[in-house]
Structures are given as C-alpha cells and as structure tokens.
mmCIF file with all atom_site columns, C-alpha atoms in Angstrom:
data_model
loop_
_atom_site.group_PDB
_atom_site.id
_atom_site.type_symbol
_atom_site.label_atom_id
_atom_site.label_alt_id
_atom_site.label_comp_id
_atom_site.label_asym_id
_atom_site.label_entity_id
_atom_site.label_seq_id
_atom_site.pdbx_PDB_ins_code
_atom_site.Cartn_x
_atom_site.Cartn_y
_atom_site.Cartn_z
_atom_site.occupancy
_atom_site.B_iso_or_equiv
_atom_site.pdbx_formal_charge
_atom_site.auth_seq_id
_atom_site.auth_comp_id
_atom_site.auth_asym_id
_atom_site.auth_atom_id
_atom_site.pdbx_PDB_model_num
ATOM 1   C CA . MET X 1 1   ? 87.849  108.597 64.023  1.00 0.00 ? 1   MET X CA 1
ATOM 2   C CA . ALA X 1 2   ? 84.876  110.902 64.569  1.00 0.00 ? 2   ALA X CA 1
ATOM 3   C CA . GLU X 1 3   ? 84.763  114.131 62.591  1.00 0.00 ? 3   GLU X CA 1
ATOM 4   C CA . ASP X 1 4   ? 83.692  116.182 65.608  1.00 0.00 ? 4   ASP X CA 1
ATOM 5   C CA . GLU X 1 5   ? 86.516  114.947 67.851  1.00 0.00 ? 5   GLU X CA 1
ATOM 6   C CA . ASP X 1 6   ? 88.582  117.569 69.690  1.00 0.00 ? 6   ASP X CA 1
ATOM 7   C CA . TYR X 1 7   ? 92.190  117.998 68.647  1.00 0.00 ? 7   TYR X CA 1
ATOM 8   C CA . VAL X 1 8   ? 94.891  119.029 71.099  1.00 0.00 ? 8   VAL X CA 1
ATOM 9   C CA . PHE X 1 9   ? 98.502  120.082 70.662  1.00 0.00 ? 9   PHE X CA 1
ATOM 10  C CA . ASP X 1 10  ? 101.063 117.558 71.915  1.00 0.00 ? 10  ASP X CA 1
ATOM 11  C CA . GLU X 1 11  ? 104.045 119.552 73.135  1.00 0.00 ? 11  GLU X CA 1
ATOM 12  C CA . ASP X 1 12  ? 106.337 116.503 73.130  1.00 0.00 ? 12  ASP X CA 1
ATOM 13  C CA . SER X 1 13  ? 105.894 115.706 69.435  1.00 0.00 ? 13  SER X CA 1
ATOM 14  C CA . GLY X 1 14  ? 104.865 119.195 68.271  1.00 0.00 ? 14  GLY X CA 1
ATOM 15  C CA . GLU X 1 15  ? 101.803 117.776 66.493  1.00 0.00 ? 15  GLU X CA 1
ATOM 16  C CA . TRP X 1 16  ? 98.048  118.207 66.681  1.00 0.00 ? 16  TRP X CA 1
ATOM 17  C CA . MET X 1 17  ? 96.265  114.938 67.455  1.00 0.00 ? 17  MET X CA 1
ATOM 18  C CA . PRO X 1 18  ? 92.895  113.668 68.646  1.00 0.00 ? 18  PRO X CA 1
ATOM 19  C CA . ALA X 1 19  ? 92.426  114.124 72.406  1.00 0.00 ? 19  ALA X CA 1
ATOM 20  C CA . SER X 1 20  ? 91.726  110.396 72.862  1.00 0.00 ? 20  SER X CA 1
ATOM 21  C CA . GLU X 1 21  ? 95.010  109.445 71.158  1.00 0.00 ? 21  GLU X CA 1
ATOM 22  C CA . LEU X 1 22  ? 96.987  111.882 73.331  1.00 0.00 ? 22  LEU X CA 1
ATOM 23  C CA . ALA X 1 23  ? 95.352  110.494 76.491  1.00 0.00 ? 23  ALA X CA 1
ATOM 24  C CA . ALA X 1 24  ? 96.267  106.938 75.430  1.00 0.00 ? 24  ALA X CA 1
ATOM 25  C CA . ARG X 1 25  ? 99.892  107.939 74.783  1.00 0.00 ? 25  ARG X CA 1
ATOM 26  C CA . GLN X 1 26  ? 100.153 109.659 78.167  1.00 0.00 ? 26  GLN X CA 1
ATOM 27  C CA . ALA X 1 27  ? 98.704  106.599 79.940  1.00 0.00 ? 27  ALA X CA 1
ATOM 28  C CA . VAL X 1 28  ? 101.324 104.335 78.333  1.00 0.00 ? 28  VAL X CA 1
ATOM 29  C CA . ALA X 1 29  ? 104.132 106.786 79.111  1.00 0.00 ? 29  ALA X CA 1
ATOM 30  C CA . GLY X 1 30  ? 102.990 107.117 82.717  1.00 0.00 ? 30  GLY X CA 1
ATOM 31  C CA . ALA X 1 31  ? 102.807 103.365 83.316  1.00 0.00 ? 31  ALA X CA 1
ATOM 32  C CA . VAL X 1 32  ? 105.201 102.148 85.999  1.00 0.00 ? 32  VAL X CA 1
ATOM 33  C CA . GLU X 1 33  ? 107.483 99.267  85.044  1.00 0.00 ? 33  GLU X CA 1
ATOM 34  C CA . VAL X 1 34  ? 107.742 96.746  87.891  1.00 0.00 ? 34  VAL X CA 1
ATOM 35  C CA . ARG X 1 35  ? 110.633 94.251  87.807  1.00 0.00 ? 35  ARG X CA 1
ATOM 36  C CA . ASP X 1 36  ? 111.268 91.215  89.989  1.00 0.00 ? 36  ASP X CA 1
ATOM 37  C CA . ALA X 1 37  ? 114.547 90.301  91.721  1.00 0.00 ? 37  ALA X CA 1
ATOM 38  C CA . VAL X 1 38  ? 116.175 89.063  88.499  1.00 0.00 ? 38  VAL X CA 1
ATOM 39  C CA . GLY X 1 39  ? 114.870 91.805  86.199  1.00 0.00 ? 39  GLY X CA 1
ATOM 40  C CA . ASN X 1 40  ? 111.770 90.206  84.661  1.00 0.00 ? 40  ASN X CA 1
ATOM 41  C CA . ILE X 1 41  ? 108.900 92.637  84.025  1.00 0.00 ? 41  ILE X CA 1
ATOM 42  C CA . LEU X 1 42  ? 105.837 91.839  86.164  1.00 0.00 ? 42  LEU X CA 1
ATOM 43  C CA . ALA X 1 43  ? 102.212 92.328  85.089  1.00 0.00 ? 43  ALA X CA 1
ATOM 44  C CA . ASP X 1 44  ? 98.803  91.950  86.707  1.00 0.00 ? 44  ASP X CA 1
ATOM 45  C CA . GLY X 1 45  ? 97.876  88.282  87.106  1.00 0.00 ? 45  GLY X CA 1
ATOM 46  C CA . ASP X 1 46  ? 101.445 86.923  87.110  1.00 0.00 ? 46  ASP X CA 1
ATOM 47  C CA . GLN X 1 47  ? 102.507 84.170  89.494  1.00 0.00 ? 47  GLN X CA 1
ATOM 48  C CA . VAL X 1 48  ? 105.607 84.798  91.609  1.00 0.00 ? 48  VAL X CA 1
ATOM 49  C CA . THR X 1 49  ? 107.781 82.780  93.982  1.00 0.00 ? 49  THR X CA 1
ATOM 50  C CA . LEU X 1 50  ? 109.442 84.186  97.100  1.00 0.00 ? 50  LEU X CA 1
ATOM 51  C CA . ILE X 1 51  ? 113.252 84.184  96.975  1.00 0.00 ? 51  ILE X CA 1
ATOM 52  C CA . LYS X 1 52  ? 113.732 84.437  100.768 1.00 0.00 ? 52  LYS X CA 1
ATOM 53  C CA . ASP X 1 53  ? 111.804 83.895  104.010 1.00 0.00 ? 53  ASP X CA 1
ATOM 54  C CA . LEU X 1 54  ? 109.664 86.928  104.849 1.00 0.00 ? 54  LEU X CA 1
ATOM 55  C CA . GLU X 1 55  ? 108.149 87.694  108.245 1.00 0.00 ? 55  GLU X CA 1
ATOM 56  C CA . VAL X 1 56  ? 104.690 89.187  107.724 1.00 0.00 ? 56  VAL X CA 1
ATOM 57  C CA . LYS X 1 57  ? 104.093 92.076  110.114 1.00 0.00 ? 57  LYS X CA 1
ATOM 58  C CA . GLY X 1 58  ? 100.732 91.927  111.874 1.00 0.00 ? 58  GLY X CA 1
ATOM 59  C CA . ALA X 1 59  ? 100.001 88.365  110.778 1.00 0.00 ? 59  ALA X CA 1
ATOM 60  C CA . GLY X 1 60  ? 102.380 86.575  113.149 1.00 0.00 ? 60  GLY X CA 1
ATOM 61  C CA . GLN X 1 61  ? 103.419 84.349  110.291 1.00 0.00 ? 61  GLN X CA 1
ATOM 62  C CA . THR X 1 62  ? 106.495 83.784  108.119 1.00 0.00 ? 62  THR X CA 1
ATOM 63  C CA . LEU X 1 63  ? 106.228 83.087  104.399 1.00 0.00 ? 63  LEU X CA 1
ATOM 64  C CA . LYS X 1 64  ? 108.972 80.636  103.432 1.00 0.00 ? 64  LYS X CA 1
ATOM 65  C CA . GLN X 1 65  ? 111.339 80.833  100.476 1.00 0.00 ? 65  GLN X CA 1
ATOM 66  C CA . GLY X 1 66  ? 109.781 79.091  97.459  1.00 0.00 ? 66  GLY X CA 1
ATOM 67  C CA . THR X 1 67  ? 106.193 79.988  98.430  1.00 0.00 ? 67  THR X CA 1
ATOM 68  C CA . LEU X 1 68  ? 104.047 80.470  95.314  1.00 0.00 ? 68  LEU X CA 1
ATOM 69  C CA . ILE X 1 69  ? 101.915 83.617  95.191  1.00 0.00 ? 69  ILE X CA 1
ATOM 70  C CA . LYS X 1 70  ? 99.217  83.432  92.510  1.00 0.00 ? 70  LYS X CA 1
ATOM 71  C CA . SER X 1 71  ? 97.635  86.333  90.652  1.00 0.00 ? 71  SER X CA 1
ATOM 72  C CA . ILE X 1 72  ? 99.516  89.448  91.749  1.00 0.00 ? 72  ILE X CA 1
ATOM 73  C CA . ARG X 1 73  ? 98.221  92.974  91.149  1.00 0.00 ? 73  ARG X CA 1
ATOM 74  C CA . LEU X 1 74  ? 100.419 95.980  90.432  1.00 0.00 ? 74  LEU X CA 1
ATOM 75  C CA . THR X 1 75  ? 99.886  98.987  92.711  1.00 0.00 ? 75  THR X CA 1
ATOM 76  C CA . GLY X 1 76  ? 101.394 101.779 90.615  1.00 0.00 ? 76  GLY X CA 1
ATOM 77  C CA . ASP X 1 77  ? 104.524 101.794 92.793  1.00 0.00 ? 77  ASP X CA 1
ATOM 78  C CA . ALA X 1 78  ? 107.671 100.506 91.062  1.00 0.00 ? 78  ALA X CA 1
ATOM 79  C CA . GLN X 1 79  ? 108.576 98.220  93.996  1.00 0.00 ? 79  GLN X CA 1
ATOM 80  C CA . GLU X 1 80  ? 105.267 97.098  95.546  1.00 0.00 ? 80  GLU X CA 1
ATOM 81  C CA . ILE X 1 81  ? 102.874 94.377  94.435  1.00 0.00 ? 81  ILE X CA 1
ATOM 82  C CA . ASP X 1 82  ? 99.501  93.511  95.962  1.00 0.00 ? 82  ASP X CA 1
ATOM 83  C CA . CYS X 1 83  ? 99.013  89.800  96.649  1.00 0.00 ? 83  CYS X CA 1
ATOM 84  C CA . LYS X 1 84  ? 96.392  87.388  97.911  1.00 0.00 ? 84  LYS X CA 1
ATOM 85  C CA . TYR X 1 85  ? 97.516  84.644  100.254 1.00 0.00 ? 85  TYR X CA 1
ATOM 86  C CA . PRO X 1 86  ? 95.306  82.372  102.399 1.00 0.00 ? 86  PRO X CA 1
ATOM 87  C CA . GLY X 1 87  ? 95.078  83.673  105.960 1.00 0.00 ? 87  GLY X CA 1
ATOM 88  C CA . ILE X 1 88  ? 96.676  87.068  105.254 1.00 0.00 ? 88  ILE X CA 1
ATOM 89  C CA . LYS X 1 89  ? 94.556  90.062  104.242 1.00 0.00 ? 89  LYS X CA 1
ATOM 90  C CA . GLY X 1 90  ? 96.062  92.999  102.378 1.00 0.00 ? 90  GLY X CA 1
ATOM 91  C CA . LEU X 1 91  ? 99.449  91.411  101.684 1.00 0.00 ? 91  LEU X CA 1
ATOM 92  C CA . VAL X 1 92  ? 101.825 93.783  99.891  1.00 0.00 ? 92  VAL X CA 1
ATOM 93  C CA . LEU X 1 93  ? 105.256 92.491  98.894  1.00 0.00 ? 93  LEU X CA 1
ATOM 94  C CA . ARG X 1 94  ? 108.336 94.269  97.602  1.00 0.00 ? 94  ARG X CA 1
ATOM 95  C CA . ALA X 1 95  ? 109.208 93.188  94.050  1.00 0.00 ? 95  ALA X CA 1
ATOM 96  C CA . GLU X 1 96  ? 112.848 92.689  95.066  1.00 0.00 ? 96  GLU X CA 1
ATOM 97  C CA . PHE X 1 97  ? 111.838 89.596  97.091  1.00 0.00 ? 97  PHE X CA 1
ATOM 98  C CA . VAL X 1 98  ? 109.981 87.721  94.344  1.00 0.00 ? 98  VAL X CA 1
ATOM 99  C CA . ARG X 1 99  ? 110.809 85.971  91.083  1.00 0.00 ? 99  ARG X CA 1
ATOM 100 C CA . LYS X 1 100 ? 108.357 85.579  88.204  1.00 0.00 ? 100 LYS X CA 1
ATOM 101 C CA . ARG X 1 101 ? 107.281 82.015  87.487  1.00 0.00 ? 101 ARG X CA 1
#
C-alpha cells in the first residue's frame, strides 16, 4: 500500500479505507450473477448447451436442443448472454434456455 494513497469513508462498513480497496469492493458487489436453467452460475468463457429448440430472429434459422455454444460472454444483464455461433452474428441468448456443460 502506498503511503500517499487517498482514503475514503465507506458508509456501508463505517470505516476509512484506501480508495482502490473501496472501488474493488464496489465492483464485486455490483457484479451481476447469471444462472442457467438449472441454477448453475455462469461465467465468461463457459460452454453451454441449449435445452430447447430456439428460432433465431433475423437469421432464418433454428438452433436445435442439445446444440453446444462455446465460449459465452456475460453482458451485465442477469438473463442475457452473448454467444458466438457459426453463421449468426450478434447472437444473444436468455440464460433460462441454456445449461452449463
């Protein structure tokens, strides 16, 4: 810890702490927890499987149940995940329709 670091008052704990530590705590507290259809917590880079057939709007294509989606990315929304799938750009799926592998 640097001696010249700014200290700020954390109203939640009632303590003075380094500004960097408070920012880290707030980032963790503000993180959105995304869960799949069966309650598993999802993270960036996870692989998921579709639990039902999904018609993809604008792509004229249906993704079938059991389709593997590799390397998801969380969007900050508790129910949406960003996915890459061959032939479909900008695919966003609802977490309620996937299961973590």
